[in-house]
XYZ file of N, CA, C and O in Angstrom:
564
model
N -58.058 2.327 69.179
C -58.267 1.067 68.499
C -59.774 0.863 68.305
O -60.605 0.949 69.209
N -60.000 0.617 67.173
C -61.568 0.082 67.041
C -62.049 -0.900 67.985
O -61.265 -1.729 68.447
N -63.464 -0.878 68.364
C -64.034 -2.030 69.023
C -64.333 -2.829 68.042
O -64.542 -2.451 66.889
N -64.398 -4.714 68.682
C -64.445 -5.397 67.516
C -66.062 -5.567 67.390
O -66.886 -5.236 68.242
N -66.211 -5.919 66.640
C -67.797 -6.366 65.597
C -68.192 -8.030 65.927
O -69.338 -8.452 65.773
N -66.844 -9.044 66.490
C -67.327 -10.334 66.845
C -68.379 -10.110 67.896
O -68.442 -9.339 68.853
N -69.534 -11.428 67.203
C -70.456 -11.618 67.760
C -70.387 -13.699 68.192
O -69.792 -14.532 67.509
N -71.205 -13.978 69.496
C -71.611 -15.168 69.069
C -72.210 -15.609 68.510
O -72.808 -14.666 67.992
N -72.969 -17.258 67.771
C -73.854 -17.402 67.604
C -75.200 -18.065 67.999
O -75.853 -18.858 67.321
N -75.460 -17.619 69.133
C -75.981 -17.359 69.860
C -77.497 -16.986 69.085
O -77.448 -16.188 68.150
N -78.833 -17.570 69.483
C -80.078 -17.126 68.226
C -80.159 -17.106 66.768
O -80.812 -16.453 65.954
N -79.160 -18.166 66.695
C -78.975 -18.691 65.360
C -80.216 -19.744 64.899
O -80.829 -20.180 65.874
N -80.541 -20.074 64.011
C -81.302 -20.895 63.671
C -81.326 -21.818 62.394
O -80.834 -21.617 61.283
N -81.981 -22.797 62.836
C -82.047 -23.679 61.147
C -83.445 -24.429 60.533
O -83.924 -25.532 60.797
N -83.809 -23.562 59.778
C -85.050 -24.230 59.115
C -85.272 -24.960 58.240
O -84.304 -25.190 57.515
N -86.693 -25.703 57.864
C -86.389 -26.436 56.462
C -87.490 -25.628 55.999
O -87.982 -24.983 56.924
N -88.143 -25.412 54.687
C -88.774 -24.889 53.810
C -90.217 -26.166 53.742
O -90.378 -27.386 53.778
N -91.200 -24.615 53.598
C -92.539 -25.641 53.647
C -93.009 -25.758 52.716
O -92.396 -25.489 51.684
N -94.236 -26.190 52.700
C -94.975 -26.169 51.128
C -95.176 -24.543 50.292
O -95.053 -24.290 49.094
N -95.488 -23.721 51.321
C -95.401 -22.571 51.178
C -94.398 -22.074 50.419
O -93.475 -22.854 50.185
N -94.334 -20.966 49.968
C -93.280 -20.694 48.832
C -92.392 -19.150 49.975
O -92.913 -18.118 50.398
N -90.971 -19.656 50.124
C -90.092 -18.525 51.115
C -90.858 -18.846 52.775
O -91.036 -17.867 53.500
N -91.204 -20.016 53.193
C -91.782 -19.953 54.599
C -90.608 -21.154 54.558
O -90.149 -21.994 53.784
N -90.422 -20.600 56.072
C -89.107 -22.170 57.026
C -89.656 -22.343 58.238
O -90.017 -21.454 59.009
N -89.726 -23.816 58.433
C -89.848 -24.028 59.617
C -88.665 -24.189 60.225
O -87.786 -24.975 59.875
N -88.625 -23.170 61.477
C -87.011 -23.811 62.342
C -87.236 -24.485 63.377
O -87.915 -24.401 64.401
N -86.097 -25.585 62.614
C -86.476 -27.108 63.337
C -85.435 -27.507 65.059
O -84.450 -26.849 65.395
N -85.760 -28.182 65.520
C -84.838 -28.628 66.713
C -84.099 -27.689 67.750
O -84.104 -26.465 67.883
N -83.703 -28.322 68.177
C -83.305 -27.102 69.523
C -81.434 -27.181 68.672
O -80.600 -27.876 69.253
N -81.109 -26.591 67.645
C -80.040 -26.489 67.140
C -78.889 -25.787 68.078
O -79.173 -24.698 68.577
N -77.775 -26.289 68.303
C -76.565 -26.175 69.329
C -75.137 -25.810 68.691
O -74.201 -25.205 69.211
N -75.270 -26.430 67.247
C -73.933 -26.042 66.192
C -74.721 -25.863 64.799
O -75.863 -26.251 64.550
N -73.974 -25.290 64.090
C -74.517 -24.554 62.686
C -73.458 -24.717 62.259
O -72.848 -23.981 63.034
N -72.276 -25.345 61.231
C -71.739 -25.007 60.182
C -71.908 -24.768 59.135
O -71.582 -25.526 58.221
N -72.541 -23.499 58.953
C -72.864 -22.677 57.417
C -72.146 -23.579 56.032
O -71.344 -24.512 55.999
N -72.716 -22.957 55.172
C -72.503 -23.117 53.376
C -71.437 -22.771 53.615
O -71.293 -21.844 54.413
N -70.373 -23.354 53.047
C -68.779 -23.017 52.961
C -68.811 -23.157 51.353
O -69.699 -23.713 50.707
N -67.549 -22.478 50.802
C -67.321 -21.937 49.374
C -65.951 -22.516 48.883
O -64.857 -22.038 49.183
N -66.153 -23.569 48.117
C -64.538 -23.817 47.422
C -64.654 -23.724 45.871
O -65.716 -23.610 45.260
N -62.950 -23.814 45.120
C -63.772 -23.637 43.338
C -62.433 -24.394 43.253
O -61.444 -24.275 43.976
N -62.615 -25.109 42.317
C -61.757 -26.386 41.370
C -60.616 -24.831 40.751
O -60.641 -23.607 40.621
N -59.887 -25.839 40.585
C -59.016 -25.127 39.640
C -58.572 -25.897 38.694
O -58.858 -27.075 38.905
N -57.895 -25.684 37.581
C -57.345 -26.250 36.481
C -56.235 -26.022 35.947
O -56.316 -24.962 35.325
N -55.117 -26.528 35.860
C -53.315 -26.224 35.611
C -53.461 -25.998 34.109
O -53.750 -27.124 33.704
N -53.432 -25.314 33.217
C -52.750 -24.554 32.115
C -51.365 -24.746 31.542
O -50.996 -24.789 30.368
N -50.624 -24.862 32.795
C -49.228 -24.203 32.108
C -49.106 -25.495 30.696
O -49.636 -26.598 30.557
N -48.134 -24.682 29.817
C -47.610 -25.177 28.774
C -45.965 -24.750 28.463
O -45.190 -24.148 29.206
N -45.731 -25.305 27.056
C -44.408 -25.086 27.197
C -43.655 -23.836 27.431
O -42.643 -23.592 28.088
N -44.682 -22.896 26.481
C -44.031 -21.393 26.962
C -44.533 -21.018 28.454
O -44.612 -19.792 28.536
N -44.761 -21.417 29.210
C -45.431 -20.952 30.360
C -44.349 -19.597 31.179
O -43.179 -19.967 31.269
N -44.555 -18.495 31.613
C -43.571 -17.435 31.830
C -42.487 -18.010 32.799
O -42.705 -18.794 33.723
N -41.547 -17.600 32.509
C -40.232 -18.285 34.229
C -40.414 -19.219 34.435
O -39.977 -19.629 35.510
N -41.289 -20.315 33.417
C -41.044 -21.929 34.007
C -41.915 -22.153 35.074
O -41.769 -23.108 35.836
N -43.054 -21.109 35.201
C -43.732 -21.181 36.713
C -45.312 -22.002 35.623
O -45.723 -21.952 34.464
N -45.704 -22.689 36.957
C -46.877 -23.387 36.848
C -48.268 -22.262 36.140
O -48.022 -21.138 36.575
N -49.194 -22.227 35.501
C -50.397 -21.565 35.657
C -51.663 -22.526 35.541
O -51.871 -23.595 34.967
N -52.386 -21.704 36.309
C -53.826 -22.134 36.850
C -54.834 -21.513 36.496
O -54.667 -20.357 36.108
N -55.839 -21.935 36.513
C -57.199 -21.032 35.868
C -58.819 -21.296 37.051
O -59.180 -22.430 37.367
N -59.466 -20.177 37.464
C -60.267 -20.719 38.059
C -61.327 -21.895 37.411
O -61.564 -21.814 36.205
N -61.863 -22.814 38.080
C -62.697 -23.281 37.274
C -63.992 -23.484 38.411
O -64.112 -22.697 39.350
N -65.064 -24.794 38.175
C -66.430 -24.565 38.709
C -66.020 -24.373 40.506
O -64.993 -24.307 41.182
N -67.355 -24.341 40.714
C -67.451 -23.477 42.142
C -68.236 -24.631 42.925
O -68.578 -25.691 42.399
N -68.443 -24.323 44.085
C -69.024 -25.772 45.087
C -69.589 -24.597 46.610
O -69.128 -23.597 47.160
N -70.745 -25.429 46.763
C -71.259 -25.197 48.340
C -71.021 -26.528 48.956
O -71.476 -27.618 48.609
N -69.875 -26.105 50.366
C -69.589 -27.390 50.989
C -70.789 -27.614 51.982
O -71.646 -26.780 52.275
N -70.691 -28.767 52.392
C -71.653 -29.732 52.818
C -71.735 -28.530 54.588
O -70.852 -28.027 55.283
N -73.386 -28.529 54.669
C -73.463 -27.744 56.394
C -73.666 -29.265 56.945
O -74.046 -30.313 56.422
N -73.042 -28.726 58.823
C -73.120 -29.845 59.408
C -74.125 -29.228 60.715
O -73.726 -28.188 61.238
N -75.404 -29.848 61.240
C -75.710 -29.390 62.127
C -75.774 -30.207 63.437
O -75.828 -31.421 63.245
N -75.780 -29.807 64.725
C -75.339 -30.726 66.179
C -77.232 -30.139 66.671
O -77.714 -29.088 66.249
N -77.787 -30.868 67.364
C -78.919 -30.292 67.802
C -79.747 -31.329 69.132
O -79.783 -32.527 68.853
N -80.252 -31.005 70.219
C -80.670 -31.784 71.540
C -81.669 -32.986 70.366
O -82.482 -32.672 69.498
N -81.269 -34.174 70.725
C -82.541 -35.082 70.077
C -83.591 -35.430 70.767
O -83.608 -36.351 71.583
N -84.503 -34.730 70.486
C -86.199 -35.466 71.034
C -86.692 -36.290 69.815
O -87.141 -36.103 68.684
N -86.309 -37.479 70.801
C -87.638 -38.663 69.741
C -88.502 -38.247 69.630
O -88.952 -37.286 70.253
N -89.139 -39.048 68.536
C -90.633 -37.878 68.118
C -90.896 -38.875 66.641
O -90.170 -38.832 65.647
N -92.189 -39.800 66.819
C -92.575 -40.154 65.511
C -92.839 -39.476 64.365
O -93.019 -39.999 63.265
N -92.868 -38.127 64.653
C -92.737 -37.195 63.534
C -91.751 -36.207 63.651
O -92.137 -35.065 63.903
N -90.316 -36.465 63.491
C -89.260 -35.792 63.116
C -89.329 -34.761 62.102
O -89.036 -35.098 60.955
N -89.639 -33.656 62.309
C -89.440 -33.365 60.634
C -87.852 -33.680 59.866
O -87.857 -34.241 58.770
N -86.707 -33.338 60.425
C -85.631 -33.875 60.111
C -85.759 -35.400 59.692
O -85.172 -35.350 58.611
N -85.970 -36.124 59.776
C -86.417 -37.336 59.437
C -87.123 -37.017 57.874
O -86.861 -37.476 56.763
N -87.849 -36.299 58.212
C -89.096 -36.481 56.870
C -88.177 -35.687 55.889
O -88.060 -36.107 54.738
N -87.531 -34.580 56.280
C -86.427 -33.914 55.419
C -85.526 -34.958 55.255
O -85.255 -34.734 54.075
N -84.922 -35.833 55.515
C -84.232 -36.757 55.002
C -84.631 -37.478 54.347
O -83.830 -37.858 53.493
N -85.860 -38.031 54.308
C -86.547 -38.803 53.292
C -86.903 -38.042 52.156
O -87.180 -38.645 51.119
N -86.937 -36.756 52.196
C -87.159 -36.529 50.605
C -85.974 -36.537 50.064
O -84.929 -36.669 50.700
N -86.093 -36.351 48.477
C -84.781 -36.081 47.629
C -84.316 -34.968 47.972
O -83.199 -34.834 48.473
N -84.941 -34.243 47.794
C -84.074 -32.912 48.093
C -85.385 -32.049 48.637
O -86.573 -32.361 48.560
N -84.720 -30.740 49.271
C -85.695 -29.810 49.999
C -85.141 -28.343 50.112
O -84.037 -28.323 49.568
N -85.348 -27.593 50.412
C -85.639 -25.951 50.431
C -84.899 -25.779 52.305
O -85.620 -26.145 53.234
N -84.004 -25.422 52.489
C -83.337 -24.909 53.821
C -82.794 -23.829 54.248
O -82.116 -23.375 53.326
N -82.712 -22.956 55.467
C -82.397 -22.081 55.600
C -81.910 -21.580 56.911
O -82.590 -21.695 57.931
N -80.546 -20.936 56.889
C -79.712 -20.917 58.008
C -79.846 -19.475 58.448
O -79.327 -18.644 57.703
N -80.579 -18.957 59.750
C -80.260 -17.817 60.277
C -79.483 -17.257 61.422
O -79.371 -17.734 62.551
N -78.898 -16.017 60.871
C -77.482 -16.065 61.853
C -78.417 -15.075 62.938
O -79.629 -14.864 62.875
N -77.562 -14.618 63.809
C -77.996 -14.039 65.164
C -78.745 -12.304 64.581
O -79.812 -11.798 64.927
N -78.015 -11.931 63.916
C -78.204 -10.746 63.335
C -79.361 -10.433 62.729
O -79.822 -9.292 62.758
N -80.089 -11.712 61.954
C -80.990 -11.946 61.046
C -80.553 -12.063 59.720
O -81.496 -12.358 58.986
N -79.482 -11.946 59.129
C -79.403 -12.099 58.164
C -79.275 -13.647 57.536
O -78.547 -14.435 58.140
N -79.920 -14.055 56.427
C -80.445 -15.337 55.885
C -79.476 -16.056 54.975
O -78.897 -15.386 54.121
N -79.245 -17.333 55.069
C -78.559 -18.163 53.999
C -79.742 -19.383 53.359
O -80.223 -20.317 54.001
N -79.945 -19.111 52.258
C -80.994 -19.916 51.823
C -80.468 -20.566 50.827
O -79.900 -19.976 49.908
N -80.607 -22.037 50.894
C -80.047 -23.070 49.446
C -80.476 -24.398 49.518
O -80.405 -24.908 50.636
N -80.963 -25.180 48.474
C -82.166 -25.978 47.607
C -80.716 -27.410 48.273
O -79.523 -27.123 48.175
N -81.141 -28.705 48.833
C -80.126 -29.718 48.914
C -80.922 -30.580 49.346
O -82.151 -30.637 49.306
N -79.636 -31.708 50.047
C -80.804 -32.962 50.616
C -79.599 -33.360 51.492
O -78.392 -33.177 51.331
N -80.339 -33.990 52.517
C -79.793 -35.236 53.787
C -78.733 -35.453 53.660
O -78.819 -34.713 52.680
N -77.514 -35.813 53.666
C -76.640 -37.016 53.372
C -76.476 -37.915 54.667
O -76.447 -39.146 54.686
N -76.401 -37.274 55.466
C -76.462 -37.909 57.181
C -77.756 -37.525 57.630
O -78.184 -36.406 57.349
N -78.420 -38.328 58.294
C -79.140 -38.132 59.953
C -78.463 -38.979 61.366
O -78.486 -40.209 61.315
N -78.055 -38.518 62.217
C -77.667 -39.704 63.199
C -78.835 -39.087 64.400
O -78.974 -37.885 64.628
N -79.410 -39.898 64.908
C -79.975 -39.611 66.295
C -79.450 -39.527 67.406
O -78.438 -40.215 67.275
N -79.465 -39.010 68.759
C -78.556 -39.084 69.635
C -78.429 -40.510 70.332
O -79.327 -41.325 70.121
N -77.398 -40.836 71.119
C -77.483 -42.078 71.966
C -78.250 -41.794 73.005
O -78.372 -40.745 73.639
N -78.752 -42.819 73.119
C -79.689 -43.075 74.220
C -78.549 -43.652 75.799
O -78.144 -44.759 76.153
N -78.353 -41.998 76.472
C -77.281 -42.269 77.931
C -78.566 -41.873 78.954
O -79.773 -42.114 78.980
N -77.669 -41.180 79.722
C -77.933 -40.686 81.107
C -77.594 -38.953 81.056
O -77.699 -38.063 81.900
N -77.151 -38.981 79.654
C -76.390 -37.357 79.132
C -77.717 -36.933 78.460
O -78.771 -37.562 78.378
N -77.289 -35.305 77.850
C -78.118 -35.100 77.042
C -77.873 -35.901 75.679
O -76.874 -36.609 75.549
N -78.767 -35.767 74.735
C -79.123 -36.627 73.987
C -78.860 -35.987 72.662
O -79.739 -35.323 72.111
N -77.787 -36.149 72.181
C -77.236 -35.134 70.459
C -77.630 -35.693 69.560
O -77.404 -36.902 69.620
N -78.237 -35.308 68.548
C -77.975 -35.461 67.328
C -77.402 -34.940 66.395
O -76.971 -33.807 66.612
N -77.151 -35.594 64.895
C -76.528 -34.297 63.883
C -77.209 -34.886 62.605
O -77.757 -35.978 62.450
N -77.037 -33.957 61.824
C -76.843 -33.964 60.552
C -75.845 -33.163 59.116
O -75.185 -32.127 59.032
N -76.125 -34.086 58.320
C -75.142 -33.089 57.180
C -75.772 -33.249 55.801
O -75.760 -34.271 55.116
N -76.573 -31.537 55.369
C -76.836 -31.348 54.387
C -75.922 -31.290 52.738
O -74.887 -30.703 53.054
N -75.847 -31.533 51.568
C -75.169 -31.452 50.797
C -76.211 -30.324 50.171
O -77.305 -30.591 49.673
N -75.622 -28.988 50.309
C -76.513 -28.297 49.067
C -75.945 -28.049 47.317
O -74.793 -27.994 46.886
N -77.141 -27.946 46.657
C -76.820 -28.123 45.485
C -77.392 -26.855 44.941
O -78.456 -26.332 45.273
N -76.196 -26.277 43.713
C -76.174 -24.969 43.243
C -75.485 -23.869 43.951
O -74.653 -24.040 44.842
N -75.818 -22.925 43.575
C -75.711 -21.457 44.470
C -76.385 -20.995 45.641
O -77.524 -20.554 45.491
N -75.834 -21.021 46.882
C -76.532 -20.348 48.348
C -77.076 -18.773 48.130
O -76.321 -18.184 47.356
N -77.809 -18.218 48.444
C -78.363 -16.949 48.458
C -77.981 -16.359 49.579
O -77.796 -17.272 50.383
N -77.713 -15.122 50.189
C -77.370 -14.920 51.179
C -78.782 -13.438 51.325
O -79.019 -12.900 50.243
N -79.270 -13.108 52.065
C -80.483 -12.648 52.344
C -80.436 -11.273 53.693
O -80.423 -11.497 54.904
N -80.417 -9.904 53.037
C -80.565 -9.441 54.679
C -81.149 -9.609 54.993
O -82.025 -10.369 54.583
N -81.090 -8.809 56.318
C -82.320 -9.560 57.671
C -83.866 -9.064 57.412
O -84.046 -8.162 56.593
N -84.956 -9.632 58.088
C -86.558 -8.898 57.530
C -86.315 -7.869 58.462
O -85.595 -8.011 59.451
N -86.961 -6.746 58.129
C -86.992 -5.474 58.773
C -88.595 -5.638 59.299
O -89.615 -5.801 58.628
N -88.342 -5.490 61.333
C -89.865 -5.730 61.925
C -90.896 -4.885 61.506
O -92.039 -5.046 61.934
């Protein structure tokens, strides 16, 4: 039997994009990563001749679903997450353990800060990216 290839993710990371052109800063002590997810609309066709009376469908546009990230919150008058939420949109980039890169242009829709307990202290957020994600192999050292 083959050995399997699952990995954790484990040295994963999440950056935002600087002024610099292809530079990320990776931000927060990040704990969950839900990557660019992929859905596409469809559109029903059928008509009267449609074959056997069966329904038809056609692909139609395509979508990057919304990433959600979980990460330790340190207050900090200068959040960059914060300041990434205040712009319209910004330059982000998700790296998996392997190194290989997910890079795509979006903005904020959530920031929550963590509660202030006696626990550690979570925060999250959820990016909406807009357009097409790039997917990037890893830099070779």
């Amino acid at each position: 039997m083959t050995r399997s290839k699952a990995k954790t993710g484990y040295k994963s990371k999440f950056g935002i994009g600087t002024e610099t052109e292809g530079e990320y800063l990776d931000t927060a002590e990040v704990v969950r990563i839900k990557p660019v997810g992929f859905s596409r609309d469809e559109e029903e066709v059928t008509h009267l001749q449609s074959p056997d009376g069966y329904k038809e469908f056609i692909a139609a546009m395509k979508e990057a679903t919304p990433v959600e990230i979980e990460f330790n919150w340190t207050p900090s008058a200068t959040d960059p997450m914060i300041a990434a939420f205040e712009a319209d949109t910004g330059n982000y980039q998700i790296t998996a353990p392997n190194g290989v890169r997910m890079q795509f242009t979006g903005f904020f829709t959530a920031y929550e800060p963590g509660e202030l307990t006696n626990g550690a202290m979570r925060g999250t957020a959820t990016l909406r990216p807009s357009g097409k994600p790039v997917l990037l192999p890893a830099v070779s050292a």
